[in-house]
Amino acid sequence: MSQVSRDKLVIGNWKMHGGKDENQRRLDALLRHAPERTHGVQIGICVPFPYLAQTEQALRRSEIAWGTQDISAHNSGAYTGEVSATMAADFGVRYVIVGHSERRSLHLESLATIARKARRALESGMTPVVCVGETLEERETERTKEVVSSQVAGILDEIPENLWLKLVFAYEPVWAIGTGRTASPAQAQEVHAHIRELLSSRFTECVRVPILYGGSVKAMNAPDLFGEADVDGALVGGASLDSIEFAAICIAAADRASLISAS
Ligand code: PGA
Protein backbone atom coordinates (compact mmCIF):
# COMPACT_ATOMS: atom_id res chain seq x y z
CA MET A 1 0.00 0.00 0.00
CA SER A 2 2.54 2.58 1.08
CA GLN A 3 5.58 3.96 -0.71
CA VAL A 4 7.21 5.16 2.52
CA SER A 5 10.54 3.52 3.16
CA ARG A 6 10.84 1.86 6.54
CA ASP A 7 13.82 0.08 8.04
CA LYS A 8 13.54 -3.68 8.29
CA LEU A 9 13.39 -5.09 11.77
CA VAL A 10 14.07 -8.70 12.73
CA ILE A 11 13.45 -9.76 16.31
CA GLY A 12 14.15 -13.18 17.76
CA ASN A 13 12.06 -14.65 20.56
CA TRP A 14 13.92 -17.40 22.40
CA LYS A 15 10.82 -18.18 24.49
CA MET A 16 11.64 -20.40 27.51
CA HIS A 17 14.73 -22.00 26.01
CA GLY A 18 18.38 -21.85 26.89
CA GLY A 19 20.71 -21.74 29.84
CA LYS A 20 23.89 -19.83 30.58
CA ASP A 21 26.29 -21.92 28.50
CA GLU A 22 23.88 -22.50 25.67
CA ASN A 23 23.04 -18.77 25.52
CA GLN A 24 26.68 -17.83 25.37
CA ARG A 25 27.24 -20.13 22.40
CA ARG A 26 24.12 -18.76 20.74
CA LEU A 27 25.10 -15.12 21.31
CA ASP A 28 28.69 -15.70 20.15
CA ALA A 29 27.42 -17.39 17.01
CA LEU A 30 24.99 -14.56 16.39
CA LEU A 31 27.77 -11.99 16.67
CA ARG A 32 29.86 -14.00 14.20
CA HIS A 33 27.12 -14.56 11.64
CA ALA A 34 24.83 -11.50 11.81
CA PRO A 35 25.12 -9.30 8.74
CA GLU A 36 27.98 -6.83 8.89
CA ARG A 37 26.10 -4.45 6.67
CA THR A 38 23.22 -3.53 8.92
CA HIS A 39 22.24 -0.37 7.07
CA GLY A 40 18.45 -0.31 6.89
CA VAL A 41 18.07 -3.28 9.25
CA GLN A 42 17.68 -3.50 12.98
CA ILE A 43 18.13 -6.75 14.84
CA GLY A 44 16.94 -7.69 18.31
CA ILE A 45 16.81 -10.80 20.50
CA CYS A 46 14.21 -11.24 23.26
CA VAL A 47 15.53 -13.51 26.00
CA PRO A 48 14.16 -14.89 29.29
CA PHE A 49 14.43 -12.33 32.13
CA PRO A 50 17.24 -14.05 34.11
CA TYR A 51 19.56 -13.79 31.12
CA LEU A 52 19.18 -10.07 30.45
CA ALA A 53 22.47 -9.25 32.18
CA GLN A 54 24.30 -11.95 30.23
CA THR A 55 22.77 -10.74 26.97
CA GLU A 56 23.54 -7.10 27.70
CA GLN A 57 27.14 -8.03 28.44
CA ALA A 58 27.47 -10.00 25.20
CA LEU A 59 25.75 -7.55 22.86
CA ARG A 60 26.41 -4.09 24.25
CA ARG A 61 29.26 -3.35 21.87
CA SER A 62 27.33 -4.63 18.87
CA GLU A 63 24.55 -3.25 16.70
CA ILE A 64 22.22 -5.99 17.96
CA ALA A 65 19.61 -4.92 20.50
CA TRP A 66 17.98 -7.12 23.13
CA GLY A 67 14.68 -7.32 24.85
CA THR A 68 12.15 -9.18 26.97
CA GLN A 69 9.22 -11.41 26.08
CA ASP A 70 6.76 -9.78 28.47
CA ILE A 71 6.56 -7.05 31.11
CA SER A 72 4.34 -6.23 34.07
CA ALA A 73 1.34 -4.00 33.52
CA HIS A 74 2.15 -2.39 36.89
CA ASN A 75 4.86 0.11 37.82
CA SER A 76 5.93 -1.46 41.11
CA GLY A 77 4.44 -2.98 44.24
CA ALA A 78 3.19 -6.26 45.62
CA TYR A 79 3.14 -8.26 42.38
CA THR A 80 5.07 -11.41 43.25
CA GLY A 81 6.96 -12.83 40.32
CA GLU A 82 6.49 -9.88 38.01
CA VAL A 83 9.18 -7.76 36.35
CA SER A 84 8.53 -4.07 35.79
CA ALA A 85 9.41 -2.00 32.75
CA THR A 86 11.85 0.12 34.77
CA MET A 87 13.66 -3.07 35.88
CA ALA A 88 14.02 -4.20 32.27
CA ALA A 89 15.20 -0.73 31.26
CA ASP A 90 18.00 -1.07 33.84
CA PHE A 91 19.46 -3.78 31.60
CA GLY A 92 19.49 -1.68 28.44
CA VAL A 93 16.42 -3.37 26.97
CA ARG A 94 15.13 -1.90 23.72
CA TYR A 95 12.29 -4.27 22.72
CA VAL A 96 9.48 -5.67 24.84
CA ILE A 97 7.17 -8.25 23.31
CA VAL A 98 3.62 -7.79 24.62
CA GLY A 99 0.47 -9.77 23.96
CA HIS A 100 2.19 -12.79 22.47
CA SER A 101 -0.51 -15.37 21.72
CA GLU A 102 1.10 -17.78 24.22
CA ARG A 103 0.53 -15.16 26.94
CA ARG A 104 -2.97 -14.46 25.70
CA SER A 105 -4.00 -18.10 25.66
CA LEU A 106 -1.98 -19.62 28.55
CA HIS A 107 -2.12 -16.64 30.91
CA LEU A 108 -5.49 -15.28 29.82
CA GLU A 109 -4.12 -11.80 29.16
CA SER A 110 -6.84 -9.39 28.14
CA LEU A 111 -6.48 -6.70 25.53
CA ALA A 112 -6.66 -4.07 28.30
CA THR A 113 -3.74 -5.72 30.13
CA ILE A 114 -1.70 -5.96 26.94
CA ALA A 115 -2.33 -2.29 26.18
CA ARG A 116 -1.21 -1.33 29.70
CA LYS A 117 1.95 -3.39 29.25
CA ALA A 118 2.70 -1.60 25.98
CA ARG A 119 2.19 1.70 27.73
CA ARG A 120 4.52 0.78 30.61
CA ALA A 121 7.24 -0.18 28.11
CA LEU A 122 6.86 3.13 26.26
CA GLU A 123 6.93 5.13 29.48
CA SER A 124 10.30 3.52 30.29
CA GLY A 125 11.72 4.42 26.87
CA MET A 126 11.47 0.93 25.34
CA THR A 127 9.72 -0.24 22.20
CA PRO A 128 6.74 -2.55 22.68
CA VAL A 129 6.34 -5.18 19.98
CA VAL A 130 2.60 -5.71 20.15
CA CYS A 131 1.42 -9.08 18.83
CA VAL A 132 -1.93 -9.38 17.12
CA GLY A 133 -3.43 -12.21 15.11
CA GLU A 134 -6.35 -14.52 14.63
CA THR A 135 -6.88 -18.15 15.60
CA LEU A 136 -7.52 -20.81 12.99
CA GLU A 137 -11.22 -20.80 13.80
CA GLU A 138 -11.39 -17.03 13.38
CA ARG A 139 -9.65 -17.27 10.01
CA GLU A 140 -11.89 -20.06 8.83
CA THR A 141 -14.99 -18.08 9.76
CA GLU A 142 -13.55 -15.06 7.90
CA ARG A 143 -13.15 -12.92 10.98
CA THR A 144 -9.43 -12.20 10.62
CA LYS A 145 -9.74 -8.50 9.82
CA GLU A 146 -12.41 -7.92 12.45
CA VAL A 147 -10.27 -9.60 15.15
CA VAL A 148 -7.06 -7.83 14.18
CA SER A 149 -8.88 -4.47 13.92
CA SER A 150 -10.20 -4.71 17.45
CA GLN A 151 -6.77 -5.76 18.78
CA VAL A 152 -5.06 -2.79 17.10
CA ALA A 153 -7.79 -0.35 18.19
CA GLY A 154 -7.58 -1.59 21.79
CA ILE A 155 -3.88 -0.72 21.86
CA LEU A 156 -4.19 2.69 20.21
CA ASP A 157 -7.02 3.69 22.53
CA GLU A 158 -4.81 3.13 25.57
CA ILE A 159 -1.63 4.76 24.23
CA PRO A 160 -1.31 8.54 24.09
CA GLU A 161 -1.24 9.70 20.47
CA ASN A 162 2.22 11.24 20.76
CA LEU A 163 3.63 7.75 21.43
CA TRP A 164 1.96 5.89 18.54
CA LEU A 165 5.01 6.29 16.31
CA LYS A 166 7.11 4.40 18.86
CA LEU A 167 5.00 1.24 18.56
CA VAL A 168 5.87 -1.88 16.60
CA PHE A 169 3.12 -4.33 15.64
CA ALA A 170 3.69 -8.01 14.88
CA TYR A 171 1.03 -9.84 12.93
CA GLU A 172 1.22 -13.40 14.19
CA PRO A 173 -1.58 -15.66 13.00
CA VAL A 174 -1.97 -18.04 15.93
CA TRP A 175 -2.29 -21.03 13.57
CA ALA A 176 1.17 -20.33 12.17
CA ILE A 177 3.10 -20.09 15.45
CA GLY A 178 5.42 -23.02 16.05
CA THR A 179 3.38 -25.15 13.65
CA GLY A 180 5.61 -25.00 10.59
CA ARG A 181 2.58 -23.58 8.78
CA THR A 182 3.49 -20.10 7.54
CA ALA A 183 1.00 -17.64 6.15
CA SER A 184 1.72 -17.24 2.46
CA PRO A 185 3.34 -13.92 1.55
CA ALA A 186 0.02 -12.86 -0.01
CA GLN A 187 -1.94 -13.79 3.13
CA ALA A 188 0.51 -11.87 5.29
CA GLN A 189 0.48 -8.86 2.97
CA GLU A 190 -3.32 -8.71 3.00
CA VAL A 191 -3.47 -8.44 6.79
CA HIS A 192 -0.44 -6.13 7.01
CA ALA A 193 -2.02 -3.75 4.49
CA HIS A 194 -5.19 -3.82 6.56
CA ILE A 195 -3.28 -2.97 9.76
CA ARG A 196 -1.40 -0.23 7.91
CA GLU A 197 -4.69 1.28 6.78
CA LEU A 198 -6.10 1.14 10.30
CA LEU A 199 -3.04 2.89 11.68
CA SER A 200 -2.83 5.56 9.03
CA SER A 201 -6.56 6.26 9.19
CA ARG A 202 -5.96 7.32 12.82
CA PHE A 203 -2.92 9.43 12.01
CA THR A 204 -1.21 9.62 8.61
CA GLU A 205 2.29 9.51 10.08
CA CYS A 206 1.46 6.03 11.43
CA VAL A 207 2.32 4.73 7.99
CA ARG A 208 5.83 4.59 9.48
CA VAL A 209 4.95 2.17 12.28
CA PRO A 210 6.74 -1.13 11.55
CA ILE A 211 4.56 -4.19 11.08
CA LEU A 212 6.43 -7.47 11.48
CA TYR A 213 5.22 -10.90 10.46
CA GLY A 214 5.59 -13.83 12.85
CA GLY A 215 4.74 -17.51 12.54
CA SER A 216 7.21 -20.16 11.35
CA VAL A 217 9.57 -17.68 9.68
CA LYS A 218 12.70 -19.46 8.42
CA ALA A 219 15.64 -18.50 6.23
CA MET A 220 13.87 -20.22 3.34
CA ASN A 221 10.58 -18.30 3.45
CA ALA A 222 11.93 -14.96 4.74
CA PRO A 223 12.96 -13.45 1.35
CA ASP A 224 9.46 -13.90 -0.09
CA LEU A 225 7.78 -12.51 3.02
CA PHE A 226 10.15 -9.51 3.08
CA GLY A 227 9.37 -8.92 -0.59
CA GLU A 228 5.82 -7.84 0.32
CA ALA A 229 5.26 -4.08 0.48
CA ASP A 230 3.87 -3.96 4.00
CA VAL A 231 5.98 -6.66 5.67
CA ASP A 232 8.65 -4.70 7.52
CA GLY A 233 10.44 -7.62 9.09
CA ALA A 234 9.84 -10.63 11.29
CA LEU A 235 9.30 -11.84 14.81
CA VAL A 236 11.09 -15.17 14.82
CA GLY A 237 10.54 -17.91 17.40
CA GLY A 238 11.96 -21.39 16.77
CA ALA A 239 14.41 -20.32 14.07
CA SER A 240 16.00 -17.73 16.39
CA LEU A 241 17.40 -20.59 18.51
CA ASP A 242 19.73 -21.43 15.67
CA SER A 243 21.91 -18.34 15.34
CA ILE A 244 23.10 -19.24 11.84
CA GLU A 245 19.51 -19.61 10.62
CA PHE A 246 18.50 -16.42 12.43
CA ALA A 247 21.45 -14.54 10.92
CA ALA A 248 20.37 -15.77 7.48
CA ILE A 249 16.91 -14.26 8.10
CA CYS A 250 18.60 -10.97 9.08
CA ILE A 251 20.70 -11.11 5.90
CA ALA A 252 17.52 -11.58 3.84
CA ALA A 253 16.15 -8.43 5.51
CA ALA A 254 19.40 -6.56 4.80
CA ASP A 255 19.28 -7.64 1.15
CA ARG A 256 15.71 -6.40 0.86
CA ALA A 257 16.57 -3.11 2.56
CA SER A 258 19.45 -2.50 0.16
CA LEU A 259 17.21 -3.30 -2.84
CA ILE A 260 14.67 -0.75 -1.60
CA SER A 261 17.27 1.95 -0.98
CA ALA A 262 18.76 1.38 -4.46
CA SER A 263 15.36 1.71 -6.18
P1 PGA B 1 7.71 -19.47 15.52
O1 PGA B 1 7.22 -18.48 16.67
O2 PGA B 1 8.65 -18.70 14.63
O3 PGA B 1 8.38 -20.60 16.25
O4 PGA B 1 6.49 -19.91 14.79
C1 PGA B 1 6.92 -17.14 16.40
C2 PGA B 1 6.56 -16.46 17.68
O5 PGA B 1 6.01 -17.14 18.57
O6 PGA B 1 6.81 -15.26 17.87
Short mmCIF file of C-alpha atoms and ligand atoms in Angstrom, two decimals, residues 13 15 97 100-102 131 172 176-180 214-218 235-240, ligand 1:
data_model
loop_
_atom_site.label_atom_id
_atom_site.label_comp_id
_atom_site.label_asym_id
_atom_site.label_seq_id
_atom_site.Cartn_x
_atom_site.Cartn_y
_atom_site.Cartn_z
CA ASN A 13 12.06 -14.65 20.56
CA LYS A 15 10.82 -18.18 24.49
CA ILE A 97 7.17 -8.25 23.31
CA HIS A 100 2.19 -12.79 22.47
CA SER A 101 -0.51 -15.37 21.72
CA GLU A 102 1.10 -17.78 24.22
CA CYS A 131 1.42 -9.08 18.83
CA GLU A 172 1.22 -13.40 14.19
CA ALA A 176 1.17 -20.33 12.17
CA ILE A 177 3.10 -20.09 15.45
CA GLY A 178 5.42 -23.02 16.05
CA THR A 179 3.38 -25.15 13.65
CA GLY A 180 5.61 -25.00 10.59
CA GLY A 214 5.59 -13.83 12.85
CA GLY A 215 4.74 -17.51 12.54
CA SER A 216 7.21 -20.16 11.35
CA VAL A 217 9.57 -17.68 9.68
CA LYS A 218 12.70 -19.46 8.42
CA LEU A 235 9.30 -11.84 14.81
CA VAL A 236 11.09 -15.17 14.82
CA GLY A 237 10.54 -17.91 17.40
CA GLY A 238 11.96 -21.39 16.77
CA ALA A 239 14.41 -20.32 14.07
CA SER A 240 16.00 -17.73 16.39
P1 PGA B 1 7.71 -19.47 15.52
O1 PGA B 1 7.22 -18.48 16.67
O2 PGA B 1 8.65 -18.70 14.63
O3 PGA B 1 8.38 -20.60 16.25
O4 PGA B 1 6.49 -19.91 14.79
C1 PGA B 1 6.92 -17.14 16.40
C2 PGA B 1 6.56 -16.46 17.68
O5 PGA B 1 6.01 -17.14 18.57
O6 PGA B 1 6.81 -15.26 17.87
#
